[in-house]
mmCIF file with all atom_site columns, C-alpha atoms in Angstrom:
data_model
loop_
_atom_site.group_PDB
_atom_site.id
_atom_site.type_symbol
_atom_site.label_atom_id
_atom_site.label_alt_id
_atom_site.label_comp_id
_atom_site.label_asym_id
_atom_site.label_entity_id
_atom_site.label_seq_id
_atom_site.pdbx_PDB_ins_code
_atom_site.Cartn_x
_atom_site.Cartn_y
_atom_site.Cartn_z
_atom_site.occupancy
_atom_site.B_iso_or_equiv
_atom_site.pdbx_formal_charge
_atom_site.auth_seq_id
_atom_site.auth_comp_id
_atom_site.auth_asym_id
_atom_site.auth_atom_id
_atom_site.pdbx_PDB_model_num
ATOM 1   C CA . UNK A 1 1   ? 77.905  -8.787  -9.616  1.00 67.00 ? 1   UNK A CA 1
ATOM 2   C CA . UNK A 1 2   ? 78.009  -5.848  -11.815 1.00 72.00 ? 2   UNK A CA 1
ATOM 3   C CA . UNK A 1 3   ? 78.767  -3.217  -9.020  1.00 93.00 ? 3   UNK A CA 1
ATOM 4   C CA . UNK A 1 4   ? 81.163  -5.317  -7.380  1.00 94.00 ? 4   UNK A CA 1
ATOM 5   C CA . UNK A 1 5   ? 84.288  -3.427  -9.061  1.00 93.00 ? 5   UNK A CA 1
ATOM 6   C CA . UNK A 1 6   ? 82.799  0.019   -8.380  1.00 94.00 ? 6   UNK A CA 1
ATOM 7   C CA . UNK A 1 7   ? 81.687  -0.936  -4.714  1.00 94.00 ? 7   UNK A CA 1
ATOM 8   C CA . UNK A 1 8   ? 85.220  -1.978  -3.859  1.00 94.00 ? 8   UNK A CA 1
ATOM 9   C CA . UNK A 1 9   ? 86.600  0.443   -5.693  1.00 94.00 ? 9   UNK A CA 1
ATOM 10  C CA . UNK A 1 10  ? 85.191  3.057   -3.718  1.00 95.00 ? 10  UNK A CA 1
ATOM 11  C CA . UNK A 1 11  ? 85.067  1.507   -0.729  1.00 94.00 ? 11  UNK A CA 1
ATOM 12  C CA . UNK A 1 12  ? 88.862  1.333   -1.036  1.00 96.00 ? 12  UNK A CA 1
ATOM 13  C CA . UNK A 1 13  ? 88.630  5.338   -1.873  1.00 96.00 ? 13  UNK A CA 1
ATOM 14  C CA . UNK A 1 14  ? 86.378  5.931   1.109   1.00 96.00 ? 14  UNK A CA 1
ATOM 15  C CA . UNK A 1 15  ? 89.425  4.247   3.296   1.00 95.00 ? 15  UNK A CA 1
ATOM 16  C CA . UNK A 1 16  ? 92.154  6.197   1.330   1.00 96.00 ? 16  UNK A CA 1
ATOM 17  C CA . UNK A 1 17  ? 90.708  9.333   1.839   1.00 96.00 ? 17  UNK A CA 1
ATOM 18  C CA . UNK A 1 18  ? 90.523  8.846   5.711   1.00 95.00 ? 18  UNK A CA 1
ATOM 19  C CA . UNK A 1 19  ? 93.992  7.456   7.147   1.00 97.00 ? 19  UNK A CA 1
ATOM 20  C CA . UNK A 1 20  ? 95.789  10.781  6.257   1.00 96.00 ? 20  UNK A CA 1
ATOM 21  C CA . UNK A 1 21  ? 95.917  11.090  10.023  1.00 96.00 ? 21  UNK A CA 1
ATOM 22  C CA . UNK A 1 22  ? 98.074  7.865   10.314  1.00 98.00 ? 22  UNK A CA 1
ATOM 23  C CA . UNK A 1 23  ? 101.223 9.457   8.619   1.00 98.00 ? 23  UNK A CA 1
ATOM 24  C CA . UNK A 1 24  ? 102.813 11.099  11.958  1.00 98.00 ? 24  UNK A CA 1
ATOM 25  C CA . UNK A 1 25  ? 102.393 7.475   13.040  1.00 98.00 ? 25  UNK A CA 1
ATOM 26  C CA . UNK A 1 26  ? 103.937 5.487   10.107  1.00 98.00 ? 26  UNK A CA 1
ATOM 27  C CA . UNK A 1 27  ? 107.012 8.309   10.559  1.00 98.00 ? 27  UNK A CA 1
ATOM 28  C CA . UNK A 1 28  ? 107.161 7.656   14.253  1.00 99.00 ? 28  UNK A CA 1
ATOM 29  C CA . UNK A 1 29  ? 107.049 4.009   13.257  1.00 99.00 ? 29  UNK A CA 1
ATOM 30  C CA . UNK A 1 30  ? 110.137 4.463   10.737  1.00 98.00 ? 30  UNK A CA 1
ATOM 31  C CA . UNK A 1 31  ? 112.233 6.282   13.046  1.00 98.00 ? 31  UNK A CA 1
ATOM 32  C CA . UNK A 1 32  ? 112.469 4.020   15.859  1.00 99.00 ? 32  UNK A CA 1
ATOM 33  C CA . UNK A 1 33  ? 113.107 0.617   12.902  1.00 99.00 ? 33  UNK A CA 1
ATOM 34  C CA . UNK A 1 34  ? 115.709 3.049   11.500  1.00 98.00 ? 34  UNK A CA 1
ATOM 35  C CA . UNK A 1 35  ? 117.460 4.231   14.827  1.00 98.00 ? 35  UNK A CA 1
ATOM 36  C CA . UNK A 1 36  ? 117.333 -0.208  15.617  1.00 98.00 ? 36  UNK A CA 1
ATOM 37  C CA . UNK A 1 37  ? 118.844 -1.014  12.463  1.00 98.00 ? 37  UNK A CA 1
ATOM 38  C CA . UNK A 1 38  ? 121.218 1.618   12.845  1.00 96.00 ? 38  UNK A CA 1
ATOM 39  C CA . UNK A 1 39  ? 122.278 -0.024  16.356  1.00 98.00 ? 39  UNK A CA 1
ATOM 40  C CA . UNK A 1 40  ? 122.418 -3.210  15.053  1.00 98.00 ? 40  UNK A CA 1
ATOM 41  C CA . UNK A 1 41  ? 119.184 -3.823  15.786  1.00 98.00 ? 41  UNK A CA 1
ATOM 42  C CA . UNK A 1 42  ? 116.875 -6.468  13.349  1.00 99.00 ? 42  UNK A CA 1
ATOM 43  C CA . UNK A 1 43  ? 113.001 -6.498  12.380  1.00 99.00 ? 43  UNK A CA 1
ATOM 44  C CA . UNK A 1 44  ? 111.034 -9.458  13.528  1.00 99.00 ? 44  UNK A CA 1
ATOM 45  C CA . UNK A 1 45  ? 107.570 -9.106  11.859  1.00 99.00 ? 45  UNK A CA 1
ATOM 46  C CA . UNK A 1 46  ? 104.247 -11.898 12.086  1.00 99.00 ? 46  UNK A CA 1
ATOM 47  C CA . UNK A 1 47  ? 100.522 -12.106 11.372  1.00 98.00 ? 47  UNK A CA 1
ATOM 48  C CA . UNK A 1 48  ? 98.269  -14.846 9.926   1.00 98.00 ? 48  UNK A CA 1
ATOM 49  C CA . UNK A 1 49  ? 96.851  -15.611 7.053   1.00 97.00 ? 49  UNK A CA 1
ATOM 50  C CA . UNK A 1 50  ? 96.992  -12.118 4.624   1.00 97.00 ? 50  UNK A CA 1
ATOM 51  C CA . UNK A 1 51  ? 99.110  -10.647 7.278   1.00 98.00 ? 51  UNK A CA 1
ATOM 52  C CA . UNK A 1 52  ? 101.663 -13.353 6.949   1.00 98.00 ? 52  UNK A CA 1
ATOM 53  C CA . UNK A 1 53  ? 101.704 -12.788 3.513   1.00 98.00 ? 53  UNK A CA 1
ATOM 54  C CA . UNK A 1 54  ? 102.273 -9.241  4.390   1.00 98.00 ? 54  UNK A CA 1
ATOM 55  C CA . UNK A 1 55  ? 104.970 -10.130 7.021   1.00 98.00 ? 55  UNK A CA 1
ATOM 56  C CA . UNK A 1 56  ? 106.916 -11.873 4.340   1.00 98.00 ? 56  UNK A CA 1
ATOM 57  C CA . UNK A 1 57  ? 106.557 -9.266  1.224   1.00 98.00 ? 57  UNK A CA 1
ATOM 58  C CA . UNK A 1 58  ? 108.159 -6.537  3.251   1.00 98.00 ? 58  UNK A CA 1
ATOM 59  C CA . UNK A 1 59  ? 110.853 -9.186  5.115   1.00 98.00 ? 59  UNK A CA 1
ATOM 60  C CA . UNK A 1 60  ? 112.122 -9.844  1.536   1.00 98.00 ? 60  UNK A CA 1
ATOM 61  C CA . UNK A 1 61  ? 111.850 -6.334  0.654   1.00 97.00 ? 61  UNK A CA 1
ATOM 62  C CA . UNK A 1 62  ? 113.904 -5.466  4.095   1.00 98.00 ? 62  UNK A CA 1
ATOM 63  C CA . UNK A 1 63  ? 116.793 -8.305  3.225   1.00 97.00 ? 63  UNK A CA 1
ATOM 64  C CA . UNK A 1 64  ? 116.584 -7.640  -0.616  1.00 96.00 ? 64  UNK A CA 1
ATOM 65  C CA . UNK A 1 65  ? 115.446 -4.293  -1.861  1.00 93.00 ? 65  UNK A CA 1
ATOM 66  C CA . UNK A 1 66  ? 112.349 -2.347  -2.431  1.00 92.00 ? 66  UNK A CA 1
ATOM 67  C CA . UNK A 1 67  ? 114.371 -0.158  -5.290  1.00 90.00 ? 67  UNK A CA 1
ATOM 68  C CA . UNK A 1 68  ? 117.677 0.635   -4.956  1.00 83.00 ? 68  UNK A CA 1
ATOM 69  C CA . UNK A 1 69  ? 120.850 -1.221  -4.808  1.00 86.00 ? 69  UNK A CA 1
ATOM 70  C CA . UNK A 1 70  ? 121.945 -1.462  -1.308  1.00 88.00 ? 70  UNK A CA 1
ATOM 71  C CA . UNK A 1 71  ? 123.171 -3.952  0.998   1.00 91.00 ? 71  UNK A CA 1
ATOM 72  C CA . UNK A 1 72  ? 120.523 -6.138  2.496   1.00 94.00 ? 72  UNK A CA 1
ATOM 73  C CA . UNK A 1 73  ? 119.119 -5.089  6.391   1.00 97.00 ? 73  UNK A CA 1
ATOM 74  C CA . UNK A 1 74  ? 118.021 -8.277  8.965   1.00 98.00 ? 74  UNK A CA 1
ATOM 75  C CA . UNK A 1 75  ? 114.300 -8.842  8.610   1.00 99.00 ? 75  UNK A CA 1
ATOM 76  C CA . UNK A 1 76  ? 112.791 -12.516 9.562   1.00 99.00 ? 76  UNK A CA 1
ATOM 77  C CA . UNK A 1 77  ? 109.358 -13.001 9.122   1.00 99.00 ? 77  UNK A CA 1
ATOM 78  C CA . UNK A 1 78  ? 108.406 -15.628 12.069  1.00 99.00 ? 78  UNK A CA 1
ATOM 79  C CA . UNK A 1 79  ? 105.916 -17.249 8.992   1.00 98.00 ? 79  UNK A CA 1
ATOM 80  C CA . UNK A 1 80  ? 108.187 -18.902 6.774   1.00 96.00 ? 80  UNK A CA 1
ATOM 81  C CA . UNK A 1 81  ? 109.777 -21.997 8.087   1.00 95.00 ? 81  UNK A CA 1
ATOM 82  C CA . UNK A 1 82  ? 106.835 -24.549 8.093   1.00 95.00 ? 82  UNK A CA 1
ATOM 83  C CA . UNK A 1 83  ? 108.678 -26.699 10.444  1.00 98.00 ? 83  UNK A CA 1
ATOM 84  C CA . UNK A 1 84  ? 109.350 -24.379 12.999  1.00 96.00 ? 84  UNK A CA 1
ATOM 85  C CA . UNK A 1 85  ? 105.839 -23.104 13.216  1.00 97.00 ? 85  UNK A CA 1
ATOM 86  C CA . UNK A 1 86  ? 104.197 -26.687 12.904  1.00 97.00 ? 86  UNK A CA 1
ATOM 87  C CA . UNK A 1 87  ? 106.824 -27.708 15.861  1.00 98.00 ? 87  UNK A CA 1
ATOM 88  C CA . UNK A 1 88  ? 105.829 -25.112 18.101  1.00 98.00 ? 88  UNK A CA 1
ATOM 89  C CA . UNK A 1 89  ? 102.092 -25.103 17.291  1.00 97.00 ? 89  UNK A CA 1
ATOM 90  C CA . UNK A 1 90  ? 102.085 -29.121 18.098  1.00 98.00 ? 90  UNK A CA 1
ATOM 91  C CA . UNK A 1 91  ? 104.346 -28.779 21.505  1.00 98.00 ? 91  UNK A CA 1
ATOM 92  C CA . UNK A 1 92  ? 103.328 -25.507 22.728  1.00 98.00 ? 92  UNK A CA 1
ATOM 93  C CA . UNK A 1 93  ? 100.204 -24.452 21.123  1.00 98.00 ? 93  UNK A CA 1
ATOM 94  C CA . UNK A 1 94  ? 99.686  -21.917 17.934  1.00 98.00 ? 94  UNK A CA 1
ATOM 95  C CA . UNK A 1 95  ? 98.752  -18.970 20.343  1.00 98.00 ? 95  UNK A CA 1
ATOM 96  C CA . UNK A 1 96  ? 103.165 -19.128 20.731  1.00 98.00 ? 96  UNK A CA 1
ATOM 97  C CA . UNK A 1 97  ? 104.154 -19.444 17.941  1.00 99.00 ? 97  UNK A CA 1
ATOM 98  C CA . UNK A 1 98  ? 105.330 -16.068 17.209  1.00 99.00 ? 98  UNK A CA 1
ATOM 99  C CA . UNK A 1 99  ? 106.344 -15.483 20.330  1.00 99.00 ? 99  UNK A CA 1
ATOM 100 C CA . UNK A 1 100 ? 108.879 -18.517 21.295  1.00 98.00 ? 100 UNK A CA 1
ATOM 101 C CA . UNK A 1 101 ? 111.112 -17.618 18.333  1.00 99.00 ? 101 UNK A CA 1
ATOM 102 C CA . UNK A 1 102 ? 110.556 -13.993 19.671  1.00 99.00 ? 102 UNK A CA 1
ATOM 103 C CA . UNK A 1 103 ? 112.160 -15.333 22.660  1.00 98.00 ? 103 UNK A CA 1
ATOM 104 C CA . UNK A 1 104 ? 114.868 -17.548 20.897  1.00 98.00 ? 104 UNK A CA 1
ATOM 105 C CA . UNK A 1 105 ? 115.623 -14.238 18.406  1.00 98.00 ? 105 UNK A CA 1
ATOM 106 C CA . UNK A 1 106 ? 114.368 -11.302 20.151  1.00 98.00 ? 106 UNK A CA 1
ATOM 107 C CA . UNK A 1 107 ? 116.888 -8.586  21.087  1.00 98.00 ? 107 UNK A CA 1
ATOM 108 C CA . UNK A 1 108 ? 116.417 -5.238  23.230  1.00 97.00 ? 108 UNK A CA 1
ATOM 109 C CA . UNK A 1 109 ? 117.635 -3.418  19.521  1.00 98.00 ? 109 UNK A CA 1
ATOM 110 C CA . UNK A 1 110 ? 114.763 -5.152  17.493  1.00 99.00 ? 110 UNK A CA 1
ATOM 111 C CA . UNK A 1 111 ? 111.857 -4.363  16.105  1.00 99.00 ? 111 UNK A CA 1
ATOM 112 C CA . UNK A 1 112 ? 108.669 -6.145  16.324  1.00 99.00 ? 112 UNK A CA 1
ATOM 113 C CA . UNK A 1 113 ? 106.029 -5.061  13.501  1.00 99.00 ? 113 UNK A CA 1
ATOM 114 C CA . UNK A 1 114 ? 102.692 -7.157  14.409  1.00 98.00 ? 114 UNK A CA 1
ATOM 115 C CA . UNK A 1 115 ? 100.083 -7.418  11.672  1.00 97.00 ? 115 UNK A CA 1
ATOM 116 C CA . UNK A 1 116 ? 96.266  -8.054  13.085  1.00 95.00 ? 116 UNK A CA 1
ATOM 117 C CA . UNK A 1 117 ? 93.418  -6.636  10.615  1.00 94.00 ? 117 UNK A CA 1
ATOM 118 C CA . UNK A 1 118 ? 91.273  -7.148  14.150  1.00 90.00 ? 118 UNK A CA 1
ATOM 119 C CA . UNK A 1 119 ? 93.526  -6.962  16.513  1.00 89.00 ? 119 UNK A CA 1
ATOM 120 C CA . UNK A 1 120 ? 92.511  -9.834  18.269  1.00 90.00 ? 120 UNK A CA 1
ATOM 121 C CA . UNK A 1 121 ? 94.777  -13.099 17.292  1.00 93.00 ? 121 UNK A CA 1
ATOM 122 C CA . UNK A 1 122 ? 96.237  -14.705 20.349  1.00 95.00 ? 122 UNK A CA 1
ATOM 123 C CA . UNK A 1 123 ? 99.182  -15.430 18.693  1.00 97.00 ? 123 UNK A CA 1
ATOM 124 C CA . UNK A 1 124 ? 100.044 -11.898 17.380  1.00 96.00 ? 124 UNK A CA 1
ATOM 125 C CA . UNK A 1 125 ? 99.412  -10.835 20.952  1.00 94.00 ? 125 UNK A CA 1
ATOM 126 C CA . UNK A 1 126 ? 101.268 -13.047 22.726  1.00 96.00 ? 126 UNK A CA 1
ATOM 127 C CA . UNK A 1 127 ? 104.207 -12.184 20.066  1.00 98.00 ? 127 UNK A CA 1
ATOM 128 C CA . UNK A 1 128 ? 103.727 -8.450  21.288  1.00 96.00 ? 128 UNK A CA 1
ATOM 129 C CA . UNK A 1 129 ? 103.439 -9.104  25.000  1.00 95.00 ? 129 UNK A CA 1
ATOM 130 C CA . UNK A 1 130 ? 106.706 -11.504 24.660  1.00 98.00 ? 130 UNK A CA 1
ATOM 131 C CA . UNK A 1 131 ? 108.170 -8.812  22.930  1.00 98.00 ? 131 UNK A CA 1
ATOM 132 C CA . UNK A 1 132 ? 107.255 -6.046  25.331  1.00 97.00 ? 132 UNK A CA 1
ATOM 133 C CA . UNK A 1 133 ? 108.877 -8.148  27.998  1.00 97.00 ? 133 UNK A CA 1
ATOM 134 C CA . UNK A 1 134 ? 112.396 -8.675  25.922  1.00 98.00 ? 134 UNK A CA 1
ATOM 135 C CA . UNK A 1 135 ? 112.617 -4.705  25.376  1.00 98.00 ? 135 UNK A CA 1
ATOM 136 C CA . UNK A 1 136 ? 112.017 -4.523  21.509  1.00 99.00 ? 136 UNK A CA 1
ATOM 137 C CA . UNK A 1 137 ? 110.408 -1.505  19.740  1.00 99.00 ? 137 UNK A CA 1
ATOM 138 C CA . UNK A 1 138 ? 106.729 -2.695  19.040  1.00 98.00 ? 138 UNK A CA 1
ATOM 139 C CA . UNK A 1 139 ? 104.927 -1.444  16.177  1.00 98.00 ? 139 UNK A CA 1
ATOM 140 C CA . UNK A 1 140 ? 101.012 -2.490  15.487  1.00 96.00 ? 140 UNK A CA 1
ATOM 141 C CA . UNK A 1 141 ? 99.300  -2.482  12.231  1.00 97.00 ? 141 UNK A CA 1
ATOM 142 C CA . UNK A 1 142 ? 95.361  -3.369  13.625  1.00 95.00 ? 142 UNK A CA 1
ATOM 143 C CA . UNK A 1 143 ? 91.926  -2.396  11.901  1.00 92.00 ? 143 UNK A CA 1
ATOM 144 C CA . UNK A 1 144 ? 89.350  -0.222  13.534  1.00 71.00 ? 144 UNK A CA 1
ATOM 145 C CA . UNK A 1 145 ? 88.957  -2.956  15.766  1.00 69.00 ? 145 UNK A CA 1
ATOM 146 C CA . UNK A 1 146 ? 91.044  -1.441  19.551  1.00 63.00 ? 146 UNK A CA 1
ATOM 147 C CA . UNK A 1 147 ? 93.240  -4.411  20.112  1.00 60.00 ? 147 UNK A CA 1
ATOM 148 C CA . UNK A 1 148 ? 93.218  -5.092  23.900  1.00 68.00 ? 148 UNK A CA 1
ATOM 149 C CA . UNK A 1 149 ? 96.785  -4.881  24.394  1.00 70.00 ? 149 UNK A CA 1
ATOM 150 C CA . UNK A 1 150 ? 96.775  -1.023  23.872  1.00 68.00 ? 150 UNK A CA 1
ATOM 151 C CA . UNK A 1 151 ? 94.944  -0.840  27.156  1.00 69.00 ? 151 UNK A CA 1
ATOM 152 C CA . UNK A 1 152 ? 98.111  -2.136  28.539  1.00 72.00 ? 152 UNK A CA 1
ATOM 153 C CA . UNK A 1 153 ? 99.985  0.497   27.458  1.00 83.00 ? 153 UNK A CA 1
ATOM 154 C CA . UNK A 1 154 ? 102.741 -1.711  25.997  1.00 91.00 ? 154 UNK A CA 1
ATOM 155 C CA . UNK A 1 155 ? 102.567 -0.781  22.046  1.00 94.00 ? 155 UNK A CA 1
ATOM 156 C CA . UNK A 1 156 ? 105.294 1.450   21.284  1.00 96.00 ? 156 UNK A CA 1
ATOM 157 C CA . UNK A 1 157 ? 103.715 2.536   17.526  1.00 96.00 ? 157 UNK A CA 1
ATOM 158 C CA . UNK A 1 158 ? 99.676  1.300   17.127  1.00 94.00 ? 158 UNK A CA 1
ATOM 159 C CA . UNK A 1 159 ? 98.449  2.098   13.161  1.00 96.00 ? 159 UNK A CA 1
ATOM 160 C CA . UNK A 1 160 ? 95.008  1.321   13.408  1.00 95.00 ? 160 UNK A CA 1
ATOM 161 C CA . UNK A 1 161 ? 93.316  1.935   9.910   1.00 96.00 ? 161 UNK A CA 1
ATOM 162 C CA . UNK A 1 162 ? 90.064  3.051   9.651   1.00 95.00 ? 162 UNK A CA 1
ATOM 163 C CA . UNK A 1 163 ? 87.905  0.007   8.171   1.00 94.00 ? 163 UNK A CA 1
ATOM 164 C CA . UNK A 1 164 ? 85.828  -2.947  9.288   1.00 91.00 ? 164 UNK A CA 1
ATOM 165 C CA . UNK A 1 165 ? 86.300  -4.240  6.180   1.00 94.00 ? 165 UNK A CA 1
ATOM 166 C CA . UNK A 1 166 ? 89.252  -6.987  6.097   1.00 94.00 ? 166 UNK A CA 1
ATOM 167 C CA . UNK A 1 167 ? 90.273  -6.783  2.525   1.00 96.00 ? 167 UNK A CA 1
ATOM 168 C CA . UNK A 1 168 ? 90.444  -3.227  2.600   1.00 97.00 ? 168 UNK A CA 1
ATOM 169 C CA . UNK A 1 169 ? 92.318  -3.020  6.204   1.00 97.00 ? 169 UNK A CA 1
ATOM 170 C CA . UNK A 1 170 ? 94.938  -5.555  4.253   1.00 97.00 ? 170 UNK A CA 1
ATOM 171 C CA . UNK A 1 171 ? 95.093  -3.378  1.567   1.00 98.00 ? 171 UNK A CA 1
ATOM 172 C CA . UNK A 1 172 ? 96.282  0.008   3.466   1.00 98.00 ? 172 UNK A CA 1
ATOM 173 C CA . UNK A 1 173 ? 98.559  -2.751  5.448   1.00 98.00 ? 173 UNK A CA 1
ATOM 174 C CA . UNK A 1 174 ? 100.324 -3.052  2.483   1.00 98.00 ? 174 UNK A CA 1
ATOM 175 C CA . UNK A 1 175 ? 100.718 0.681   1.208   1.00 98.00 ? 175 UNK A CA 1
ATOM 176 C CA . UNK A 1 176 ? 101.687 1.629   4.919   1.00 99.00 ? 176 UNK A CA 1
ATOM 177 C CA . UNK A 1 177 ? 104.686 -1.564  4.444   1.00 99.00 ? 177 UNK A CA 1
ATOM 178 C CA . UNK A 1 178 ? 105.602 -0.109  1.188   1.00 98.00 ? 178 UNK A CA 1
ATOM 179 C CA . UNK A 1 179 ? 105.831 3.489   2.618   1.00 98.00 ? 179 UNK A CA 1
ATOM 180 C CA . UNK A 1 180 ? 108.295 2.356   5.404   1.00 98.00 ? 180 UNK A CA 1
ATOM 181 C CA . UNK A 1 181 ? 110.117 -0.629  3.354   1.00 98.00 ? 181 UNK A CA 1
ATOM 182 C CA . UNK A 1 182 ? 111.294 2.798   0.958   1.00 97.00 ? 182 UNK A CA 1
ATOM 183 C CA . UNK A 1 183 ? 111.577 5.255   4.332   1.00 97.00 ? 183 UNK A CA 1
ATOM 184 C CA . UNK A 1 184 ? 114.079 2.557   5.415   1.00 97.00 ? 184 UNK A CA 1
ATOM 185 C CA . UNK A 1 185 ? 115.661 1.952   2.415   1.00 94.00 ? 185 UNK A CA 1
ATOM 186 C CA . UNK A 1 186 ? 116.311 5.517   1.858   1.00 94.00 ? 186 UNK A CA 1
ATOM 187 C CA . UNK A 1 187 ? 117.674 6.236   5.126   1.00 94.00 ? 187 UNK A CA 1
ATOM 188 C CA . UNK A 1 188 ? 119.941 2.788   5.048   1.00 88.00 ? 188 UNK A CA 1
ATOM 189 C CA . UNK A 1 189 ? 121.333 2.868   1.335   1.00 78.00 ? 189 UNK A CA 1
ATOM 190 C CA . UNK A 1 190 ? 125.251 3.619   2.477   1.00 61.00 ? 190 UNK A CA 1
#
């Protein structure tokens, strides 16, 4: 127990110091949400468990504010109406549940931002293939873990962080949100 703060702690270091790489991609990422939103386009975003905590941090940073006053952007995170998801899961299965409401809400302006620290969940995949199909901008946050669906060539933006570790893939998850919830916000505050 006693080296559990300084193993994390520089585990977490160990990850820092490697995704440097990643920023052309988290800028690629932020132009194509920005050019969307500037078209009228809206951000869907989904993952489970951590990542659907993740989904809805930066959704209610996207429709409120990260730090400056501004008016609020369209961001739904497809993980926070209970009843929707439990209806879906029960009728259709959970592997859909992202992606019926991206085919009830989906536009060819939006934005998808899907959230696997393996980049393996059926359901985020399905979400990106359903999106893929509908014409939205897809952006991937995955581990070091290939999700399969880059094979397919159909991932506009993949941000794959360097780490088997889940905790600390969720952790650079969030910085990289943070990074683009303020690259938005800056380039939307009118």
């Amino acid at each position: 127990m006693m080296n559990l703060w300084e193993n994390s702690y520089n585990e977490l270091l160990e990850v820092v110091k490697s995704i440097r790489h990643l920023e052309p991609l988290v800028y690629r990422a932020l132009s194509g949400i920005i050019e969307r939103l500037g078209k009228g386009g809206k951000i869907l975003i989904c993952g489970n468990g951590g990542s659907a905590s993740d989904a809805q941090h930066f959704s209610a940073e996207i429709v409120g504010r990260l730090k400056g006053e501004r008016r609020g952007l369209p961001a739904i995170a497809l993980t926070s109406d209970g009843v929707l998801i439990t209806a879906i899961s029960n009728d259709y299965g959970y592997e859909n549940v992202f992606s019926r409401q991206i085919e009830a809400l989906g536009e060819p302006l939006d934005v998808l931002i899907a959230i696997s620290t393996s980049g393996r969940s059926k359901s985020v995949n399905r979400a990106v293939e359903t999106a893929h199909r509908h014409g939205l901008f897809i952006v991937y946050l995955t581990g070091a873990e290939n999700p399969t669906l880059n094979d397919l060539g159909i991932i506009d933006v993949l941000i794959k962080v360097p780490s088997k570790s889940t905790q600390r893939v969720q952790e650079i998850h969030r910085f990289i949100l943070h990074v683009m919830a303020e690259g938005i916000e800056q380039a939307m505050s009118f």
